[in-house]
């Protein structure tokens, strides 16, 4: 019984780890109606997916009244920046807030990981103030501590902490900078700047660029191979593909809907693409290892290298390989070879057996062509035996030999018994 203890302990710890690391910020906040507006925007901007993909996180939430400073007054791309600045990449519960070394610290936020935060605008200043208060503000020089800790909402030690603060933390220029609409984004210019000139040229010359542009307003995600990817061994010769195949290949590198990196990390089901239609699935599957996200086609796979643009509702990523769909480049099983039709001059598939005289074992014929017709007792010619009839003949012959041997044994035994009786 004692031998089971380590196993039970391992299973218990494994289950506990799985329970602790699995969290869903949307589900957590759904039990608090006072954060319904904040919760809704976390989902709309996909910030919730990024929160759920991380193991250690602190989420600073705003109640519905405080969210009025953002909700409905700015485009989603701006609200996403503001909410990303409220996600701290470390665990802070109320006791830790009051135990900050030297009373103040700068902590990294989700906004910093996007690559869109210039300087130190992706950091937040946390300061333990006198009287038990804790202030929050942008880490930009000269910024004020415009927000303060209000109360604890939820803690799952030491993975997720949800704390309420009094107001948004606004980095300089975050709300005042003009935000271009999605339709104003120049896709080819962004791709060329990111080192994807070949892909940019292909989507332009094959008319796919217009398809991308018409899909942006409802959400679009692009996985663009860099220029080196088209020079790699194994990449098909595009000049040998039909125009329809090239278009399908290019559409396979994009999907409808805004799918940022955090959403990809939490994706379990296959992703449809713009190439998906009734004739083929054209899907991608996703695997994650830490912060590394890899796309799989069934033929090859590619790691997402960089984020070119992440601005709701458009996301553009670079990938290291050309994504090859199985519908175009998958190897189908080779069909079984069909037998050649029999002709008068073709050899017989198996050696024919000569007619077996009564009482003798059959001997294989040395002639490979089919045996000529033989006369039947009725005088009419009959066809040479087929392959099946040959097998039947062989089996009958073998049975005849076995039968003869058995008779010989019985005769010998009988003679021995008779001799013994006579002698006695």
Coordinates of C-alpha atoms in Angstrom, one line a residue:
X1 CA 0.0 0.0 0.0
X2 CA 2.9 2.3 0.8
X3 CA 4.3 1.9 -2.7
X4 CA 1.2 3.8 -4.0
X5 CA 1.9 6.9 -2.0
X6 CA 4.5 8.5 -4.4
X7 CA 2.1 7.8 -7.4
X8 CA -0.9 9.3 -5.6
X9 CA 1.2 12.3 -4.5
X10 CA 2.4 12.8 -8.1
X11 CA -1.2 12.6 -9.5
X12 CA -2.4 15.0 -6.8
X13 CA 0.3 17.5 -7.6
X14 CA -0.3 17.2 -11.3
X15 CA -4.0 17.8 -10.9
X16 CA -3.3 20.7 -8.6
X17 CA -0.9 22.3 -11.1
X18 CA -3.4 21.9 -13.9
X19 CA -6.0 23.5 -11.8
X20 CA -3.8 26.4 -10.7
X21 CA -2.4 27.2 -14.2
X22 CA -5.7 27.0 -16.0
X23 CA -7.6 30.3 -15.6
X24 CA -10.1 32.3 -17.6
X25 CA -10.4 36.0 -16.9
X26 CA -13.8 36.2 -18.6
X27 CA -15.2 33.5 -16.4
X28 CA -13.7 35.1 -13.3
X29 CA -15.2 38.5 -14.0
X30 CA -18.5 37.1 -15.1
X31 CA -19.4 36.7 -11.4
X32 CA -19.0 40.5 -10.8
X33 CA -21.6 42.5 -12.8
X34 CA -19.8 45.8 -11.8
X35 CA -17.0 44.9 -14.2
X36 CA -19.2 43.8 -17.1
X37 CA -18.1 46.7 -19.4
X38 CA -14.4 46.0 -18.7
X39 CA -15.0 42.3 -19.2
X40 CA -16.7 42.9 -22.5
X41 CA -13.9 45.0 -23.9
X42 CA -11.3 42.4 -22.7
X43 CA -13.1 39.9 -25.0
X44 CA -13.6 42.3 -27.9
X45 CA -10.0 43.4 -28.0
X46 CA -8.7 39.7 -27.4
X47 CA -6.7 40.9 -24.4
X48 CA -8.6 38.2 -22.5
X49 CA -7.0 35.5 -24.7
X50 CA -3.5 36.9 -23.9
X51 CA -4.3 37.0 -20.2
X52 CA -5.5 33.3 -20.3
X53 CA -2.3 32.2 -22.2
X54 CA 0.0 33.3 -19.4
X55 CA 0.7 31.5 -16.2
X56 CA 1.6 34.4 -13.9
X57 CA -0.4 37.6 -14.3
X58 CA -2.1 40.5 -12.4
X59 CA -5.1 42.1 -14.0
X60 CA -6.1 45.7 -12.9
X61 CA -9.8 46.1 -13.6
X62 CA -12.0 49.1 -13.9
X63 CA -15.6 49.2 -12.7
X64 CA -18.3 50.2 -15.1
X65 CA -18.2 53.9 -14.0
X66 CA -14.4 54.1 -14.5
X67 CA -14.6 52.4 -17.9
X68 CA -16.7 55.3 -19.1
X69 CA -13.5 57.2 -19.7
X70 CA -12.7 54.7 -22.5
X71 CA -15.8 52.9 -23.6
X72 CA -17.4 54.4 -26.7
X73 CA -15.0 57.3 -26.9
X74 CA -12.1 55.6 -28.7
X75 CA -11.6 52.9 -31.4
X76 CA -10.9 49.4 -30.2
X77 CA -7.3 49.6 -31.2
X78 CA -6.8 52.4 -28.7
X79 CA -8.8 50.8 -26.0
X80 CA -6.8 47.6 -26.4
X81 CA -3.6 49.6 -25.7
X82 CA -5.1 51.1 -22.5
X83 CA -6.3 47.6 -21.3
X84 CA -2.9 46.0 -22.1
X85 CA -1.3 48.6 -19.9
X86 CA -3.5 47.3 -17.0
X87 CA -2.1 43.7 -17.3
X88 CA 1.0 43.3 -15.2
X89 CA 3.3 40.4 -16.0
X90 CA 3.9 39.5 -12.4
X91 CA 1.8 38.5 -9.4
X92 CA 0.7 41.2 -7.1
X93 CA -1.7 40.6 -4.3
X94 CA -2.6 43.2 -1.5
X95 CA 0.2 42.2 0.9
X96 CA 2.8 42.4 -1.9
X97 CA 1.7 45.9 -2.9
X98 CA 2.6 47.1 0.6
X99 CA 5.9 45.3 0.6
X100 CA 7.5 46.8 -2.5
X101 CA 11.2 47.3 -2.0
X102 CA 12.1 50.9 -1.4
X103 CA 8.3 51.7 -1.8
X104 CA 8.3 52.0 -5.6
X105 CA 8.9 49.7 -8.6
X106 CA 8.5 49.6 -12.4
X107 CA 6.7 46.5 -13.7
X108 CA 6.3 45.2 -17.2
X109 CA 2.9 45.1 -18.8
X110 CA 1.3 43.3 -21.7
X111 CA 1.5 46.5 -23.7
X112 CA 5.3 46.3 -23.6
X113 CA 5.2 42.9 -25.3
X114 CA 3.4 44.2 -28.3
X115 CA 6.5 46.0 -29.6
X116 CA 4.3 49.1 -30.1
X117 CA 5.3 50.8 -26.9
X118 CA 8.1 53.3 -27.5
X119 CA 10.6 53.8 -24.8
X120 CA 9.3 52.8 -21.4
X121 CA 5.7 53.5 -22.1
X122 CA 5.0 49.8 -21.7
X123 CA 5.9 49.9 -18.0
X124 CA 3.8 50.9 -15.0
X125 CA 5.0 52.7 -11.9
X126 CA 3.6 51.2 -8.6
X127 CA 4.3 53.2 -5.5
X128 CA 3.3 52.4 -1.9
X129 CA 2.0 55.8 -0.6
X130 CA 1.5 56.9 3.0
X131 CA -1.7 56.0 4.7
X132 CA -1.8 52.5 3.2
X133 CA -2.6 53.7 -0.3
X134 CA -1.0 52.4 -3.4
X135 CA -0.7 54.5 -6.5
X136 CA -0.4 53.5 -10.2
X137 CA 0.9 55.6 -13.1
X138 CA 2.8 55.5 -16.4
X139 CA 6.5 54.9 -16.2
X140 CA 7.2 57.8 -18.6
X141 CA 9.2 60.5 -16.9
X142 CA 7.0 63.2 -15.3
X143 CA 3.9 61.1 -15.3
X144 CA 1.6 61.3 -12.3
X145 CA 0.1 58.5 -10.2
X146 CA -3.4 59.2 -11.5
X147 CA -4.8 55.8 -10.4
X148 CA -4.9 54.0 -7.0
X149 CA -5.6 50.6 -5.6
X150 CA -9.2 50.2 -4.5
X151 CA -9.8 46.6 -3.5
X152 CA -8.9 43.0 -4.2
X153 CA -11.3 41.1 -6.5
X154 CA -9.8 37.6 -6.9
X155 CA -6.5 35.7 -6.2
X156 CA -5.4 32.3 -7.3
X157 CA -2.0 32.1 -5.6
X158 CA 0.4 32.6 -7.2
X159 CA -0.8 32.7 -10.7
X160 CA -3.6 35.1 -11.1
X161 CA -4.5 38.2 -9.2
X162 CA -7.4 40.6 -10.0
X163 CA -7.3 44.0 -8.4
X164 CA -9.6 47.0 -8.8
X165 CA -8.1 50.4 -9.5
X166 CA -9.8 53.8 -9.5
X167 CA -9.1 54.9 -13.1
X168 CA -7.3 54.0 -16.3
X169 CA -3.5 54.3 -16.5
X170 CA -2.8 56.4 -19.5
X171 CA 0.6 56.6 -21.1
X172 CA 1.5 59.9 -22.8
X173 CA 0.0 60.2 -26.3
X174 CA -1.9 56.9 -25.9
X175 CA -5.3 58.5 -26.3
X176 CA -4.5 61.7 -28.2
X177 CA -2.5 60.1 -31.1
X178 CA -4.7 59.7 -34.1
X179 CA -5.6 56.1 -34.8
X180 CA -5.7 55.2 -38.5
X181 CA -8.7 53.1 -39.5
X182 CA -8.2 49.6 -40.7
X183 CA -9.1 50.6 -44.2
X184 CA -6.2 53.1 -44.2
X185 CA -3.6 50.5 -43.6
X186 CA -1.3 49.9 -46.6
X187 CA -0.9 46.1 -46.5
X188 CA 1.8 45.8 -49.1
X189 CA 3.9 48.7 -47.6
X190 CA 3.7 47.0 -44.2
X191 CA 4.7 43.6 -45.7
X192 CA 7.6 45.1 -47.7
X193 CA 8.9 46.9 -44.7
X194 CA 8.9 43.6 -42.8
X195 CA 11.0 41.8 -45.4
X196 CA 8.1 40.1 -47.2
X197 CA 8.5 41.8 -50.6
X198 CA 7.9 38.5 -52.6
X199 CA 4.7 37.8 -50.8
X200 CA 3.5 41.4 -51.2
X201 CA 4.3 41.2 -55.0
X202 CA 2.4 37.9 -55.3
X203 CA -0.8 39.1 -53.6
X204 CA -0.8 42.2 -55.8
X205 CA -0.2 40.6 -59.2
X206 CA -2.8 37.8 -58.5
X207 CA -5.5 40.1 -57.2
X208 CA -5.4 38.7 -53.6
X209 CA -4.6 42.1 -52.2
X210 CA -8.1 43.3 -53.0
X211 CA -9.6 40.3 -51.2
X212 CA -7.5 41.1 -48.1
X213 CA -8.5 44.7 -48.2
X214 CA -12.2 43.9 -48.4
X215 CA -11.9 41.6 -45.4
X216 CA -10.2 44.0 -43.1
X217 CA -13.2 45.8 -41.7
X218 CA -14.6 42.5 -40.3
X219 CA -11.2 41.3 -39.2
X220 CA -8.2 39.9 -40.9
X221 CA -5.1 38.0 -39.9
X222 CA -2.2 37.4 -42.3
X223 CA 0.7 35.0 -42.0
X224 CA 3.3 36.4 -44.5
X225 CA 6.4 34.3 -45.5
X226 CA 9.5 36.3 -45.5
X227 CA 11.6 36.6 -48.7
X228 CA 14.0 33.8 -47.6
X229 CA 11.1 31.4 -47.2
X230 CA 10.5 31.4 -51.0
X231 CA 14.2 30.4 -51.6
X232 CA 14.2 27.5 -49.2
X233 CA 14.5 23.9 -50.5
X234 CA 11.2 22.1 -51.1
X235 CA 9.3 25.2 -52.0
X236 CA 7.3 24.4 -55.2
X237 CA 8.0 26.1 -58.5
X238 CA 5.1 28.6 -58.7
X239 CA 5.5 28.8 -62.4
X240 CA 4.2 25.3 -62.7
X241 CA 1.0 26.0 -60.7
X242 CA -2.2 27.2 -62.3
X243 CA -3.5 30.6 -61.5
X244 CA -6.3 29.1 -59.3
X245 CA -3.7 27.1 -57.4
X246 CA -1.5 30.2 -56.8
X247 CA -4.5 32.1 -55.5
X248 CA -5.5 29.3 -53.2
X249 CA -1.9 29.1 -51.9
X250 CA -1.9 32.9 -51.1
X251 CA -5.4 32.8 -49.5
X252 CA -4.2 30.0 -47.3
X253 CA -1.8 32.5 -45.7
X254 CA -4.7 34.5 -44.2
X255 CA -7.9 34.0 -42.2
X256 CA -11.0 36.0 -41.6
X257 CA -11.2 37.6 -38.2
X258 CA -8.8 39.3 -35.9
X259 CA -6.5 36.7 -34.3
X260 CA -3.7 38.2 -32.3
X261 CA -0.8 36.2 -30.8
X262 CA -2.6 35.7 -27.5
X263 CA -5.6 34.2 -29.2
X264 CA -3.4 31.8 -31.3
X265 CA -1.8 30.6 -28.0
X266 CA -5.2 29.5 -26.6
X267 CA -6.5 28.1 -29.9
X268 CA -7.3 24.3 -29.7
X269 CA -9.4 23.8 -32.8
X270 CA -8.1 23.9 -36.4
X271 CA -8.2 27.4 -38.0
X272 CA -10.0 27.9 -41.3
X273 CA -8.4 30.2 -43.8
X274 CA -9.6 32.4 -46.7
X275 CA -8.8 29.4 -49.0
X276 CA -11.3 27.2 -47.1
X277 CA -14.2 26.2 -49.4
X278 CA -16.5 23.3 -50.2
X279 CA -13.7 21.6 -52.2
X280 CA -11.2 21.5 -49.4
X281 CA -10.6 22.3 -45.7
X282 CA -7.4 24.3 -46.2
X283 CA -7.0 24.5 -42.4
X284 CA -4.1 25.2 -40.0
X285 CA -3.4 23.7 -36.6
X286 CA -1.6 25.5 -33.9
X287 CA 0.9 24.4 -31.2
X288 CA 2.4 26.5 -28.5
X289 CA 5.7 26.1 -26.5
X290 CA 6.0 28.9 -24.1
X291 CA 5.8 32.1 -26.2
X292 CA 6.6 30.3 -29.4
X293 CA 3.7 29.6 -31.7
X294 CA 3.9 27.2 -34.6
X295 CA 1.5 26.7 -37.5
X296 CA 1.1 23.2 -39.0
X297 CA -0.4 22.5 -42.5
X298 CA -0.1 18.7 -42.7
X299 CA 2.7 19.0 -45.2
X300 CA 5.1 21.4 -43.3
X301 CA 5.1 23.7 -40.4
X302 CA 6.3 27.2 -39.6
X303 CA 7.0 29.2 -36.5
X304 CA 5.5 32.7 -36.2
X305 CA 8.6 34.9 -36.3
X306 CA 7.5 38.5 -35.7
X307 CA 4.4 40.7 -35.3
X308 CA 4.3 43.2 -38.1
X309 CA 1.0 44.8 -37.0
X310 CA -1.4 44.2 -34.2
X311 CA -4.2 46.8 -34.4
X312 CA -7.8 45.7 -34.0
X313 CA -9.2 44.4 -36.4
X314 CA -6.0 43.6 -38.3
X315 CA -3.1 41.4 -37.4
X316 CA -0.1 40.7 -39.6
X317 CA 2.6 38.2 -38.7
X318 CA 5.8 37.0 -40.5
X319 CA 6.4 33.2 -40.8
X320 CA 9.7 31.5 -41.6
X321 CA 8.3 29.0 -44.2
X322 CA 5.8 29.1 -47.0
X323 CA 2.7 27.3 -45.7
X324 CA 1.9 24.4 -48.1
X325 CA -1.7 23.1 -47.8
X326 CA -2.3 19.3 -48.1
X327 CA -5.1 20.0 -50.7
X328 CA -2.4 21.2 -53.1
X329 CA 0.8 19.5 -52.0
X330 CA -0.2 16.5 -49.9
X331 CA 1.0 13.1 -51.1
X332 CA -1.9 10.9 -52.0
X333 CA -1.5 7.1 -51.7
X334 CA -0.4 5.4 -55.0
X335 CA -3.2 3.5 -56.6
X336 CA -2.8 -0.3 -56.7
X337 CA -1.5 -1.5 -60.1
X338 CA -4.2 -2.9 -62.3
X339 CA -3.5 -6.3 -64.0
X340 CA -2.8 -6.2 -67.7
X341 CA -5.6 -7.8 -69.8
X342 CA -4.9 -11.4 -70.8
X343 CA -3.9 -11.9 -74.5
X344 CA -3.4 -15.0 -76.6
X345 CA 0.4 -14.6 -76.4
X346 CA 0.7 -13.6 -72.7
X347 CA 2.2 -16.2 -70.3
X348 CA -0.1 -18.0 -67.9
X349 CA 0.1 -16.5 -64.4
X350 CA 1.0 -19.9 -62.9
X351 CA 2.4 -23.2 -64.4
X352 CA -0.3 -25.5 -65.7
X353 CA -0.6 -29.0 -64.4
X354 CA -0.6 -31.9 -66.8
X355 CA -3.5 -34.3 -66.6
X356 CA -2.9 -36.8 -63.7
X357 CA -3.2 -40.5 -64.6
X358 CA -5.2 -42.5 -62.2
X359 CA -3.2 -43.6 -59.1
X360 CA -0.2 -41.2 -59.8
X361 CA 0.7 -37.9 -58.2
X362 CA 0.4 -34.9 -60.5
X363 CA 3.6 -33.4 -62.0
X364 CA 3.8 -29.8 -63.0
X365 CA 4.0 -29.1 -66.7
X366 CA 7.1 -27.4 -68.0
X367 CA 5.2 -25.5 -70.6
X368 CA 4.4 -21.9 -69.6
X369 CA 1.7 -21.1 -72.2
X370 CA -1.8 -22.2 -71.5
X371 CA -2.4 -25.9 -72.1
X372 CA -4.2 -26.7 -75.4
X373 CA -7.8 -27.9 -75.4
X374 CA -8.2 -31.6 -74.6
X375 CA -10.8 -34.0 -75.6
X376 CA -13.5 -34.8 -73.1
X377 CA -15.0 -38.3 -72.8
X378 CA -17.9 -37.0 -74.9
X379 CA -15.5 -36.0 -77.7
X380 CA -16.0 -32.2 -77.4
X381 CA -13.0 -30.0 -76.7
X382 CA -12.7 -28.3 -73.3
X383 CA -10.8 -25.3 -72.1
X384 CA -7.5 -25.6 -70.2
X385 CA -8.1 -25.5 -66.5
X386 CA -8.1 -22.0 -64.9
X387 CA -5.8 -20.9 -62.1
X388 CA -8.5 -21.8 -59.5
X389 CA -9.0 -25.2 -61.2
X390 CA -5.3 -25.8 -61.1
X391 CA -5.3 -25.1 -57.3
X392 CA -8.2 -27.5 -57.0
X393 CA -6.4 -30.1 -59.0
X394 CA -3.3 -29.7 -56.9
X395 CA -5.3 -30.1 -53.7
X396 CA -7.1 -33.2 -55.0
X397 CA -3.8 -34.7 -56.1
X398 CA -2.3 -34.2 -52.7
X399 CA -5.3 -35.7 -51.1
X400 CA -5.0 -38.7 -53.4
X401 CA -1.4 -39.3 -52.4
X402 CA -2.3 -39.0 -48.7
X403 CA -5.1 -41.5 -49.2
X404 CA -2.9 -44.0 -50.9
X405 CA -0.3 -43.9 -48.1
X406 CA -3.1 -44.5 -45.6
X407 CA -4.3 -47.5 -47.5
X408 CA -0.8 -48.9 -47.6
X409 CA -0.4 -48.5 -43.8
X410 CA -3.7 -50.2 -43.2
X411 CA -2.8 -53.1 -45.4
X412 CA 0.5 -53.6 -43.7
X413 CA -1.1 -53.5 -40.2
X414 CA -3.8 -56.0 -41.3
X415 CA -1.1 -58.4 -42.7
X416 CA 0.8 -58.2 -39.5
X417 CA -2.2 -59.1 -37.4
X418 CA -3.2 -62.0 -39.7
X419 CA 0.3 -63.4 -39.6
X420 CA 0.4 -63.2 -35.8
X421 CA -2.9 -65.0 -35.7
X422 CA -1.8 -67.8 -38.1
X423 CA 1.5 -68.4 -36.2
X424 CA -0.3 -68.6 -32.9

